[in-house]
PDB file of C-alpha atoms in Angstrom:
ATOM      1  CA  MET A   1      73.610 131.986 136.680  1.00 44.00           C
ATOM      2  CA  ALA A   2      71.440 134.226 134.516  1.00 51.00           C
ATOM      3  CA  GLU A   3      73.965 133.944 131.685  1.00 54.00           C
ATOM      4  CA  SER A   4      73.527 130.170 131.448  1.00 54.00           C
ATOM      5  CA  ARG A   5      69.803 130.622 130.867  1.00 59.00           C
ATOM      6  CA  GLN A   6      70.181 133.027 127.953  1.00 67.00           C
ATOM      7  CA  ILE A   7      68.902 131.753 124.633  1.00 74.00           C
ATOM      8  CA  ARG A   8      71.504 131.904 121.902  1.00 83.00           C
ATOM      9  CA  LEU A   9      70.045 132.772 118.551  1.00 91.00           C
ATOM     10  CA  GLN A  10      71.613 130.831 115.710  1.00 93.00           C
ATOM     11  CA  VAL A  11      71.257 131.722 112.062  1.00 94.00           C
ATOM     12  CA  LYS A  12      72.637 130.138 108.925  1.00 96.00           C
ATOM     13  CA  CYS A  13      75.388 131.945 107.047  1.00 96.00           C
ATOM     14  CA  PRO A  14      73.766 133.208 103.809  1.00 95.00           C
ATOM     15  CA  THR A  15      76.792 132.054 101.803  1.00 95.00           C
ATOM     16  CA  CYS A  16      77.800 128.631 103.146  1.00 96.00           C
ATOM     17  CA  GLN A  17      74.848 127.743 105.426  1.00 96.00           C
ATOM     18  CA  THR A  18      77.095 127.192 108.501  1.00 95.00           C
ATOM     19  CA  ALA A  19      75.367 127.774 111.857  1.00 94.00           C
ATOM     20  CA  VAL A  20      76.366 131.167 113.295  1.00 94.00           C
ATOM     21  CA  VAL A  21      75.642 132.402 116.822  1.00 92.00           C
ATOM     22  CA  TRP A  22      74.114 135.887 116.639  1.00 91.00           C
ATOM     23  CA  LYS A  23      76.058 137.903 119.207  1.00 91.00           C
ATOM     24  CA  PRO A  24      77.759 141.309 119.281  1.00 90.00           C
ATOM     25  CA  GLU A  25      81.223 139.727 119.369  1.00 90.00           C
ATOM     26  CA  ASN A  26      80.663 138.204 115.926  1.00 90.00           C
ATOM     27  CA  ALA A  27      81.814 141.053 113.687  1.00 92.00           C
ATOM     28  CA  PHE A  28      80.723 139.258 110.514  1.00 94.00           C
ATOM     29  CA  ARG A  29      77.150 138.364 111.474  1.00 91.00           C
ATOM     30  CA  PRO A  30      75.032 137.103 109.770  1.00 93.00           C
ATOM     31  CA  PHE A  31      78.039 135.635 107.957  1.00 96.00           C
ATOM     32  CA  CYS A  32      80.406 133.117 109.543  1.00 95.00           C
ATOM     33  CA  SER A  33      83.581 134.798 108.305  1.00 95.00           C
ATOM     34  CA  GLN A  34      85.013 137.696 106.368  1.00 96.00           C
ATOM     35  CA  ARG A  35      85.427 135.375 103.374  1.00 97.00           C
ATOM     36  CA  CYS A  36      81.683 134.640 103.207  1.00 96.00           C
ATOM     37  CA  LYS A  37      80.911 138.334 103.712  1.00 96.00           C
ATOM     38  CA  LEU A  38      83.167 139.270 100.772  1.00 97.00           C
ATOM     39  CA  ILE A  39      81.692 136.548  98.566  1.00 96.00           C
ATOM     40  CA  ASP A  40      78.241 138.048  99.181  1.00 96.00           C
ATOM     41  CA  LEU A  41      79.524 141.576  98.500  1.00 96.00           C
ATOM     42  CA  GLY A  42      81.012 140.332  95.228  1.00 96.00           C
ATOM     43  CA  GLY A  43      77.612 138.922  94.258  1.00 95.00           C
ATOM     44  CA  TRP A  44      76.059 142.370  94.721  1.00 92.00           C
ATOM     45  CA  ALA A  45      78.902 143.987  92.737  1.00 93.00           C
ATOM     46  CA  ASP A  46      78.397 141.500  89.887  1.00 93.00           C
ATOM     47  CA  GLU A  47      74.657 142.264  89.964  1.00 91.00           C
ATOM     48  CA  GLU A  48      73.744 138.663  90.832  1.00 92.00           C
ATOM     49  CA  TYR A  49      71.182 140.066  93.296  1.00 89.00           C
ATOM     50  CA  THR A  50      68.572 142.710  92.639  1.00 87.00           C
ATOM     51  CA  VAL A  51      66.090 144.694  94.661  1.00 86.00           C
ATOM     52  CA  THR A  52      62.899 145.543  92.863  1.00 84.00           C
ATOM     53  CA  ALA A  53      61.725 149.119  92.995  1.00 78.00           C
ATOM     54  CA  GLN A  54      58.388 150.669  92.284  1.00 72.00           C
ATOM     55  CA  GLU A  55      58.726 153.287  89.599  1.00 69.00           C
ATOM     56  CA  GLU A  56      55.088 154.261  89.772  1.00 64.00           C
ATOM     57  CA  GLY A  57      54.577 157.713  91.184  1.00 61.00           C
ATOM     58  CA  LEU A  58      58.094 159.013  90.607  1.00 57.00           C
ATOM     59  CA  LEU A  59      58.344 162.666  89.676  1.00 58.00           C
ATOM     60  CA  GLU A  60      59.496 163.624  86.225  1.00 62.00           C
ATOM     61  CA  ILE A  61      62.650 165.731  86.106  1.00 61.00           C
ATOM     62  CA  SER A  62      60.703 168.817  85.083  1.00 60.00           C
ATOM     63  CA  GLU A  63      58.351 168.394  88.052  1.00 54.00           C
ATOM     64  CA  PHE A  64      61.328 167.921  90.386  1.00 54.00           C
ATOM     65  CA  GLU A  65      63.017 171.076  89.087  1.00 58.00           C
ATOM     66  CA  CYS A  66      59.855 173.108  89.672  1.00 57.00           C
ATOM     67  CA  ILE A  67      59.728 172.089  93.313  1.00 58.00           C
ATOM     68  CA  TYR A  68      63.251 173.320  94.048  1.00 59.00           C
ATOM     69  CA  ARG A  69      63.231 176.566  92.072  1.00 57.00           C
TER      70      ARG A  69
END
């Protein structure tokens, strides 16, 4: 009876926007299928997506070499 009361979390597939139940049995979550997962991976490989990085405060190579000598 406790199982019937569980709330099922649904998310939208990032690729096709299909509703996907978030559960451990869904090997492709948050995607609905392997196809959508591979489409997204291809987007990353083609550099369609980017993640911004802060370059401020990075060590120069000479400073880095001094630390590990």
